[in-house]
CSV table of C-alpha atoms and ligand atoms in Angstrom, one decimal:
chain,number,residue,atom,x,y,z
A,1,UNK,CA,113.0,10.2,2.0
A,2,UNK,CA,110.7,13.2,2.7
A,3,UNK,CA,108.4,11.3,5.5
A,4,UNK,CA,108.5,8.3,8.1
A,5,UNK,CA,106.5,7.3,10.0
A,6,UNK,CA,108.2,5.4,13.0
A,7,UNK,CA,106.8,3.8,16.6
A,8,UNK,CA,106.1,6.8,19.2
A,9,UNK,CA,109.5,7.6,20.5
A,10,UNK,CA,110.3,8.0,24.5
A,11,UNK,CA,112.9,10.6,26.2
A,12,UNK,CA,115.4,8.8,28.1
A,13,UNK,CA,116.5,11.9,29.8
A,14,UNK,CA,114.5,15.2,30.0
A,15,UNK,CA,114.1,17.9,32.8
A,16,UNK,CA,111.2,18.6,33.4
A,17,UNK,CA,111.2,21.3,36.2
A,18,UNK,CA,108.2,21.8,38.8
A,19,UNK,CA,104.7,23.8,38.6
A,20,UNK,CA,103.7,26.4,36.7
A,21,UNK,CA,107.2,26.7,34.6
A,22,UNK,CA,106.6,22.2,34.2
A,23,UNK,CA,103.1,23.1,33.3
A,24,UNK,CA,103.9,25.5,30.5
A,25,UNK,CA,106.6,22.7,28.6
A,26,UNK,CA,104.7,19.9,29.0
A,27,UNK,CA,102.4,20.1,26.5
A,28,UNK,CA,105.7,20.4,23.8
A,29,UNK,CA,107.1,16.8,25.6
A,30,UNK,CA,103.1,15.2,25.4
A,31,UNK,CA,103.4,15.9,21.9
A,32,UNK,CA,106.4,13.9,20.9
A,33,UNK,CA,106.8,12.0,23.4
A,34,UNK,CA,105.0,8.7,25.4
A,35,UNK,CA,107.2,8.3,28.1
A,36,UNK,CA,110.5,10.2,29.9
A,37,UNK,CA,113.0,9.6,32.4
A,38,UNK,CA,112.7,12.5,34.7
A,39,UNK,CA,115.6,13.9,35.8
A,40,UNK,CA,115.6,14.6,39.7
A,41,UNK,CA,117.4,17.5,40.0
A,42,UNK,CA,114.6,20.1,41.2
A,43,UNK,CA,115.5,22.3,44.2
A,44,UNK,CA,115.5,20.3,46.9
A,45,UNK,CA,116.5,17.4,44.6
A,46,UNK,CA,113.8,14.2,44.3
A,47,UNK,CA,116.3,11.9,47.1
A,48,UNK,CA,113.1,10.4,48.4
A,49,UNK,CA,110.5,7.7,46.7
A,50,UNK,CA,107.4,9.3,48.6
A,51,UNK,CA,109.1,12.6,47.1
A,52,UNK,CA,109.2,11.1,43.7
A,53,UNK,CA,105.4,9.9,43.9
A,54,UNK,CA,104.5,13.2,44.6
A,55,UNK,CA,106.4,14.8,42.0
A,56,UNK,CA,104.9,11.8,39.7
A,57,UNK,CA,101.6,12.9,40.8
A,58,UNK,CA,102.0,16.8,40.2
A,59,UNK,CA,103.0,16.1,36.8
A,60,UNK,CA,100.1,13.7,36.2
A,61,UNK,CA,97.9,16.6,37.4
A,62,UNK,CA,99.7,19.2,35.1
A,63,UNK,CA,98.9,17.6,31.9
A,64,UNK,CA,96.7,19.2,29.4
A,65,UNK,CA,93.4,17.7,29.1
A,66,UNK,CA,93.8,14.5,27.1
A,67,UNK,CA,97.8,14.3,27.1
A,68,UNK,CA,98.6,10.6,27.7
A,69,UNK,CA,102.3,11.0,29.3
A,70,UNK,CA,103.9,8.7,31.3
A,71,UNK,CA,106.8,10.2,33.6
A,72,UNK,CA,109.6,7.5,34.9
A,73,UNK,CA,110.8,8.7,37.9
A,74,UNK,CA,114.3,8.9,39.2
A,75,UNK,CA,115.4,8.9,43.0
A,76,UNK,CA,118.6,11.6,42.9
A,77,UNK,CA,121.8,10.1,44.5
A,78,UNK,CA,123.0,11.4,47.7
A,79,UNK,CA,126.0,10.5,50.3
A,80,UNK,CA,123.3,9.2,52.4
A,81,UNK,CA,120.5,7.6,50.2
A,82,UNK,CA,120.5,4.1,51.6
A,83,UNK,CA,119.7,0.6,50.4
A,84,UNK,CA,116.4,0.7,52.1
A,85,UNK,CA,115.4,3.5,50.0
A,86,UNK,CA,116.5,2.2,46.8
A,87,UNK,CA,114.2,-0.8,47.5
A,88,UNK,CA,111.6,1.3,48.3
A,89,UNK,CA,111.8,2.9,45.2
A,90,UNK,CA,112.2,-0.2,42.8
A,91,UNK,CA,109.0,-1.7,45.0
A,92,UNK,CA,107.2,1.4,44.2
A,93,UNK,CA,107.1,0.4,40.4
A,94,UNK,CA,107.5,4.2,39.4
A,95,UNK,CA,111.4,5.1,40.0
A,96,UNK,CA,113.3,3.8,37.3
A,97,UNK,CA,116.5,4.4,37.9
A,98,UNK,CA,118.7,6.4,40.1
A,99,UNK,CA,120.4,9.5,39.3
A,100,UNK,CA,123.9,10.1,39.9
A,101,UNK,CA,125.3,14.1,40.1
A,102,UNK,CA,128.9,14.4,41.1
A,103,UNK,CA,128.4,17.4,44.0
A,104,UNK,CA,129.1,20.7,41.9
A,105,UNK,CA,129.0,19.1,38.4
A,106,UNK,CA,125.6,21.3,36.8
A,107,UNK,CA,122.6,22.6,37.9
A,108,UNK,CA,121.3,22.0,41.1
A,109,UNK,CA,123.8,19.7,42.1
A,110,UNK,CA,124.8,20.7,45.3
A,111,UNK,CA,123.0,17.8,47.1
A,112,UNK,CA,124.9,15.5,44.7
A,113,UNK,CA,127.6,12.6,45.7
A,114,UNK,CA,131.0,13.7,47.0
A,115,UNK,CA,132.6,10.6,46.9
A,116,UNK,CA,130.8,7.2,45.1
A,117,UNK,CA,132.6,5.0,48.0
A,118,UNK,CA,130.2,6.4,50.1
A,119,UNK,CA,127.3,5.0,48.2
A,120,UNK,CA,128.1,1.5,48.7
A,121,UNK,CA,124.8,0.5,50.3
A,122,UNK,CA,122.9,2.1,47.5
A,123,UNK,CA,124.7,0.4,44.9
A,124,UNK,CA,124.7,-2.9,46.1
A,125,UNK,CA,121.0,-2.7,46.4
A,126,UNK,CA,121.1,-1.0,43.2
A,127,UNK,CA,122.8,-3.5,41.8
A,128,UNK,CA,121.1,-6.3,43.4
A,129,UNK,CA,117.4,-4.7,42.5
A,130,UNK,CA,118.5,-4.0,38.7
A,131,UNK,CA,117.9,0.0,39.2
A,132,UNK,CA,119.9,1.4,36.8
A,133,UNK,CA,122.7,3.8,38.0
A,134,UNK,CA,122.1,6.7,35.2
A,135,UNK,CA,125.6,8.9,35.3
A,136,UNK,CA,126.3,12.7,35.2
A,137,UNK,CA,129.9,11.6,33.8
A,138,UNK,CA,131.9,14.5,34.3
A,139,UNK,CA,134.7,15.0,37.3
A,140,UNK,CA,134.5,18.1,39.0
A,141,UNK,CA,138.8,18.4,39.8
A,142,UNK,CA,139.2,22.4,39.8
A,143,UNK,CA,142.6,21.2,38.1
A,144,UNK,CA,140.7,19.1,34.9
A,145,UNK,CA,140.5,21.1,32.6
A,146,UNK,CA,136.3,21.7,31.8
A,147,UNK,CA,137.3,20.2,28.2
A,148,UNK,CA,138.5,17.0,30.0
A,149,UNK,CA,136.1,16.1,32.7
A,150,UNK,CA,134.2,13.5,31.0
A,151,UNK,CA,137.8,11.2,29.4
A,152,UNK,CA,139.0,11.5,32.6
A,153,UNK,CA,135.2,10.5,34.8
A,154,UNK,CA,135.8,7.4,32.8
A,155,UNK,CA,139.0,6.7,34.3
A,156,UNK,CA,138.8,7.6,37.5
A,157,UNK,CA,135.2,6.9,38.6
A,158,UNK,CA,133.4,4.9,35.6
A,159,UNK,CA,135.4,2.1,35.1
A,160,UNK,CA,136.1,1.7,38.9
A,161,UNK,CA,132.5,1.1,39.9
A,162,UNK,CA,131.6,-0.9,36.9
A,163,UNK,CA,134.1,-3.0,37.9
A,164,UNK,CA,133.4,-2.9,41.6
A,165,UNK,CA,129.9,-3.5,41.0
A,166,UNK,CA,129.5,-6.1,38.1
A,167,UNK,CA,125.9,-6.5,37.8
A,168,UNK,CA,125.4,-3.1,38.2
A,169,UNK,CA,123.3,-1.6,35.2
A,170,UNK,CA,124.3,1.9,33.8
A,171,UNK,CA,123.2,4.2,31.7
A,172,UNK,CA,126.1,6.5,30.4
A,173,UNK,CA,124.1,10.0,30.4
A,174,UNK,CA,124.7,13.0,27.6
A,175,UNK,CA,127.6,11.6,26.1
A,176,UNK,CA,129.8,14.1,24.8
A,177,UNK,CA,132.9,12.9,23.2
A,178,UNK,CA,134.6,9.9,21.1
A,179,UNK,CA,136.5,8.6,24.1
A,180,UNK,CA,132.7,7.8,25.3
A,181,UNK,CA,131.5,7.1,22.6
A,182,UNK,CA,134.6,4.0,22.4
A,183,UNK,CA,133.7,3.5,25.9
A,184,UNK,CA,130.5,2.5,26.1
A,185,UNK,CA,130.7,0.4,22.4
A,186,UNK,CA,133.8,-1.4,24.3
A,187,UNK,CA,131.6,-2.4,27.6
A,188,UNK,CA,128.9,-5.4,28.3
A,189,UNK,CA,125.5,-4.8,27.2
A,190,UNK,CA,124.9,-3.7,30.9
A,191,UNK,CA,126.4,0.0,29.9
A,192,UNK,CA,124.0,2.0,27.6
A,193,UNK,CA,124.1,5.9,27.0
A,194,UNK,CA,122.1,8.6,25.5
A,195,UNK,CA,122.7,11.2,23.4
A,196,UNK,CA,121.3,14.9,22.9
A,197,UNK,CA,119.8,16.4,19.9
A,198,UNK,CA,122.1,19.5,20.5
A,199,UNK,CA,125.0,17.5,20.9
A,200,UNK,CA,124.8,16.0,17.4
A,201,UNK,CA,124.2,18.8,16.0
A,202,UNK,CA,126.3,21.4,17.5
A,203,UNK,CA,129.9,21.5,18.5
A,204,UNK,CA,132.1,23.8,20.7
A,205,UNK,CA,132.0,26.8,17.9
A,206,UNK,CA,128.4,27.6,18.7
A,207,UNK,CA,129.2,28.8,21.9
A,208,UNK,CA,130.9,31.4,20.5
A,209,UNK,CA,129.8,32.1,17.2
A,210,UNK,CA,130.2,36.1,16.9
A,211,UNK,CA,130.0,36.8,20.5
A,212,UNK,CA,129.4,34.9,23.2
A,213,UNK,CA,126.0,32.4,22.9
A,214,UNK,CA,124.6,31.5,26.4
A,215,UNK,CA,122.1,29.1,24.9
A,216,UNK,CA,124.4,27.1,23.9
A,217,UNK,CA,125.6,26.2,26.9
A,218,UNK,CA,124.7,23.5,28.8
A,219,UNK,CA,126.8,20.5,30.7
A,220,UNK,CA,128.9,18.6,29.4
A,221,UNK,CA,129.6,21.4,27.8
A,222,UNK,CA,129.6,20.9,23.6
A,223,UNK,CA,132.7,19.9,22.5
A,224,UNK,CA,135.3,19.4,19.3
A,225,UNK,CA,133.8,18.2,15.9
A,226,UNK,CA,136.0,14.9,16.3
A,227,UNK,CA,133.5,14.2,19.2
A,228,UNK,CA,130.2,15.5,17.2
A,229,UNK,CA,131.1,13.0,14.3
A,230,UNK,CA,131.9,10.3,17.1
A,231,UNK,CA,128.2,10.6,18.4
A,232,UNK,CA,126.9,10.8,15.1
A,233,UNK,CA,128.1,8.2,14.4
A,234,UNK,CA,127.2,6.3,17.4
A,235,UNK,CA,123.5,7.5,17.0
A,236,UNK,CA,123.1,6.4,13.5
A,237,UNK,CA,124.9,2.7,13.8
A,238,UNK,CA,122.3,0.6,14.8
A,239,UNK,CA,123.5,0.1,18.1
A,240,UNK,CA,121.5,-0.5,20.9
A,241,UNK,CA,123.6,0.6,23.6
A,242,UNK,CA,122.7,4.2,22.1
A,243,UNK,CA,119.6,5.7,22.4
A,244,UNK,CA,117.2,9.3,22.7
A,245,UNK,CA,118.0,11.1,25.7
A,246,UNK,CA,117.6,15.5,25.0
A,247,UNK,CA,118.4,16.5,28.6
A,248,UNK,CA,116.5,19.4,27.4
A,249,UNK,CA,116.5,21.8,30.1
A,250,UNK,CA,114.5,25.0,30.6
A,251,UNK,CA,116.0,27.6,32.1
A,252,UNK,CA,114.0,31.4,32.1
A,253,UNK,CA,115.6,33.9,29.1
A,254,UNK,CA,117.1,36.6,32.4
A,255,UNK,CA,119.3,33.0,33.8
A,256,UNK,CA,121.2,32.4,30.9
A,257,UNK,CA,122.0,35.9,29.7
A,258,UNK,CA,123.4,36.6,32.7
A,259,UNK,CA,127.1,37.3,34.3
A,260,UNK,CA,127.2,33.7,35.9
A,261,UNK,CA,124.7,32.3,33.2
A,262,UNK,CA,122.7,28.5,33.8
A,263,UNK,CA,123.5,25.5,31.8
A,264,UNK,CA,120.9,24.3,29.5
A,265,UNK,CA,119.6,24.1,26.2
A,266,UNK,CA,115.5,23.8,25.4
A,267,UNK,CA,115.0,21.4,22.4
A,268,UNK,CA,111.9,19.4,23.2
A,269,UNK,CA,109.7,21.8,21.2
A,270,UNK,CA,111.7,20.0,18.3
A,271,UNK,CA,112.6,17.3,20.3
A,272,UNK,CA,112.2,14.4,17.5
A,273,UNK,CA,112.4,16.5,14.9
A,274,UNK,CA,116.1,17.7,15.8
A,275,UNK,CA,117.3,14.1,15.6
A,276,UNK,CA,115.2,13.5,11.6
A,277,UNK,CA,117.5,16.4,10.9
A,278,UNK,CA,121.2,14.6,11.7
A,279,UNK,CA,119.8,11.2,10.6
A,280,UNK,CA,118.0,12.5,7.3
A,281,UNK,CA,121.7,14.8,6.9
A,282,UNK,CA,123.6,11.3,7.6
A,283,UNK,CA,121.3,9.1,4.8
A,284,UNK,CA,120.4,7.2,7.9
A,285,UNK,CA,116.6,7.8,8.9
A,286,UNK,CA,116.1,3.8,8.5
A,287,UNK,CA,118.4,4.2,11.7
A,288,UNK,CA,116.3,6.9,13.7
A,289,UNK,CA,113.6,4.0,15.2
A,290,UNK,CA,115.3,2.2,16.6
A,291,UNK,CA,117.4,4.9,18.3
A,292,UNK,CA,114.1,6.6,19.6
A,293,UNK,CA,111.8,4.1,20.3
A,294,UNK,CA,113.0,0.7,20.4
A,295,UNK,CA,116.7,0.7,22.1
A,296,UNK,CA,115.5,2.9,25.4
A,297,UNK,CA,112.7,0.2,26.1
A,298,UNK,CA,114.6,-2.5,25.5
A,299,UNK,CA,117.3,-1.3,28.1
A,300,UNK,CA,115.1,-0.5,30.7
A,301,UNK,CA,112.8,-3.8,30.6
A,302,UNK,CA,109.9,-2.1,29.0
A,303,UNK,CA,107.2,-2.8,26.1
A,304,UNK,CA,107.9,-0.4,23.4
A,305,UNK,CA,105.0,2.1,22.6
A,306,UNK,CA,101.7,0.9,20.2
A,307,UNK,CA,100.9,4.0,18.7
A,308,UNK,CA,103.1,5.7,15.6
A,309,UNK,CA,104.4,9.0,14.6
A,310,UNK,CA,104.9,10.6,11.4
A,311,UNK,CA,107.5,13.3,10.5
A,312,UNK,CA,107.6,15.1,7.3
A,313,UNK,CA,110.2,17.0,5.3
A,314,UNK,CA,109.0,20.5,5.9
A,315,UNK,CA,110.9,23.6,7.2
A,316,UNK,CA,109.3,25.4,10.1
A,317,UNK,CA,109.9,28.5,11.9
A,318,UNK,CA,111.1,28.0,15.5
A,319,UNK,CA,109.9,31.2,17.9
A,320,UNK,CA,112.6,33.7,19.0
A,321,UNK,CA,111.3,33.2,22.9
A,322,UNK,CA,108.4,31.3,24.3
A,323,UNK,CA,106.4,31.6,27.2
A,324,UNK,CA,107.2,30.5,30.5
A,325,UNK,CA,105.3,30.6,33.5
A,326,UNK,CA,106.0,34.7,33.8
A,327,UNK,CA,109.1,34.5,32.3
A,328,UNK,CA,109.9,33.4,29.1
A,329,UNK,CA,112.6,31.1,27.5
A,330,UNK,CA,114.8,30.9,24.5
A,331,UNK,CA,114.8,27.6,22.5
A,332,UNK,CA,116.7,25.8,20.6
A,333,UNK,CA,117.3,27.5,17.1
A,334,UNK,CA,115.2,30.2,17.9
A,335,UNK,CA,114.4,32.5,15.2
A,336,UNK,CA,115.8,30.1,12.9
A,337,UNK,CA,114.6,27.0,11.2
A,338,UNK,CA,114.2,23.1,11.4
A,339,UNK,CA,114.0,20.8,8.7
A,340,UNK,CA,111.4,17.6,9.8
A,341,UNK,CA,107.9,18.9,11.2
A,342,UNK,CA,106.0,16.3,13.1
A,343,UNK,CA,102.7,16.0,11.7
B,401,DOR,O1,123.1,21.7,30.9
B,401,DOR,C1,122.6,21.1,31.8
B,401,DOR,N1,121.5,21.5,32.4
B,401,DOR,N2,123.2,20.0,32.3
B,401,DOR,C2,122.7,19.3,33.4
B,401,DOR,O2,123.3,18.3,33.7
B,401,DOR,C3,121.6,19.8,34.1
B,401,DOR,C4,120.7,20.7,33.3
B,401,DOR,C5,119.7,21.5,34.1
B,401,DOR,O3,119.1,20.9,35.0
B,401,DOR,O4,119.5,22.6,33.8
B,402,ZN,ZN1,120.3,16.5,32.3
């Protein structure tokens, strides 16, 4: 197959940052993309509904002339967000879910819960309200081993407050490795994950092919190619509980080549064409619709998008560095290649 044409996709997971450094990647997420869950984490975090209306707004306002984009918001859990708020937000018919960063876990997670038991009122409104809780899985033990965090979230915290809160919807974030991967395929239809472009496609070697390769890092961090095939697997089976989430996240070039650098890889420049290239690799681009634009929707209660999209089997140059705002930033595969252009 060297073209397909498939129903616009959405991105279940995307970072989308704040003024001029938002306004310089949205027109790459406007191109793919019809709709995103955007992640809360900006500095101070989205904790708010009124906060995430505003955001909604200044991203409304951003778009290139023309750009139809629709941004689902997400409120950013905190010790204190309270069931009041979370009905607020599922009133407001924008927040879509709730976002969920263990304190310390990635960037700009300070704000972020220290202790889920604390949350109760949230998550019974939550789980009364049908806001999905979306999941940073990863515990942040300074004894688990960075490898390990995500096995042993599902242990300790996932399976505890799925089964605390039965009617509680979830959404699985990032998934990294096959004990996920089993995970979620094993649980009721009210656990669902995504998975990243970069995650398929990479595993822990890139980080440290010939020298050490800060844009490659991100959280969870990539790991073993038992886990890659695992995803891969997952992405391309058909499964609904699986579907398009890039947690691309921009970070300026000086951040990540840096002593302490930040976590995040850029792919939404290629951020459908990324996934043609593991499902065309795996004979399995019948598989890559429904994984981008029919599984998300369904999960989340919404109509699936009208229009279409057509990739094609063409090799492109991805820049070395792109603009943004007055820095600029390195994406994913720079100075190299990808394989499906979107036409
Ligand atoms: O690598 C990551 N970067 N993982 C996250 O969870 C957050 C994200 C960011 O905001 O940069
Ligand atoms: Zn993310």
């Amino acid at each position: 197959m060297t073209r397909i044409t498939i129903t616009r996709p959405d991105d279940w997971h995307l970072h989308l940052r704040d003024g001029n450094h938002m306004r310089a990647i949205l027109p790459d997420v406007g191109r793919r993309f019809a709709r995103a869950i955007v992640m809360p984490n900006l500095k101070p975090p989205v904790t708010t509904t009124q906060n995430a209306l505003a955001y909604r707004e200044r991203i409304l306002s951003a778009l290139p002339d023309g750009m139809q984009f629709e941004p689902l918001m997400t409120l950013y859990l905190t010790d204190s967000t309270t069931g009041d708020e979370i009905r607020r937000a599922k009133a407001s018919g924008v927040v879509r879910a709730v976002k969920y960063y263990p304190a310390g876990a990635t960037t700009n997670s300070e704000s972020g819960v220290s202790e889920l038991s604390k949350c109760e009122d949230a998550l019974n409104a939550m789980s009364e309200c049908e806001l999905p809780l979306l999941v940073h899985g990863e515990v942040t033990f300074p004894n688990v081993d960075i490898f390990d965090r995500e096995r042993i979230f599902i242990d300790r915290v996932l399976i505890p407050v799925l089964k605390k809160y039965p009617k509680l919807r979830v959404v699985f974030e990032h998934i990294t490795t096959r004990e996920a991967v089993r995970f979620v395929m094993a649980s009721p239809p009210r656990v669902a994950a995504t998975i990243t472009a970069h995650h398929l496609l990479l595993n822990r070697n890139a980080m440290f092919s010939g020298g050490i390769r800060p844009h490659h890092f991100c959280m969870p961090v990539l790991k073993r190619e038992e886990d890659r095939q695992a995803l891969i697997h997952a992405a391309i089976s058909g499964n609904p509980k699986f579907f398009l989430g890039t947690d691309s996240a921009p970070h300026a070039r000086d951040t990540k080549e840096a002593s302490c650098g930040c976590a995040g890889v850029y792919t939404v420049h290629a951020g459908i064409e990324l996934y043609a290239e593991i499902f065309g690799a795996y004979n399995a681009l019948e598989k890559l619709e429904g994984f981008a634009s029919v599984y998300g929707p369904a999960f989340y209660g919404l109509p699936r998008n009208t229009d279409k999209i057509t990739l094609i089997k063409e090799t492109w140059d991805v820049p070395k560095e792109v603009p943004y705002h007055k820095d600029t930033l390195v994406p994913f595969r720079a100075g190299g290649t990808v394989a499906w252009r979107l036409m």
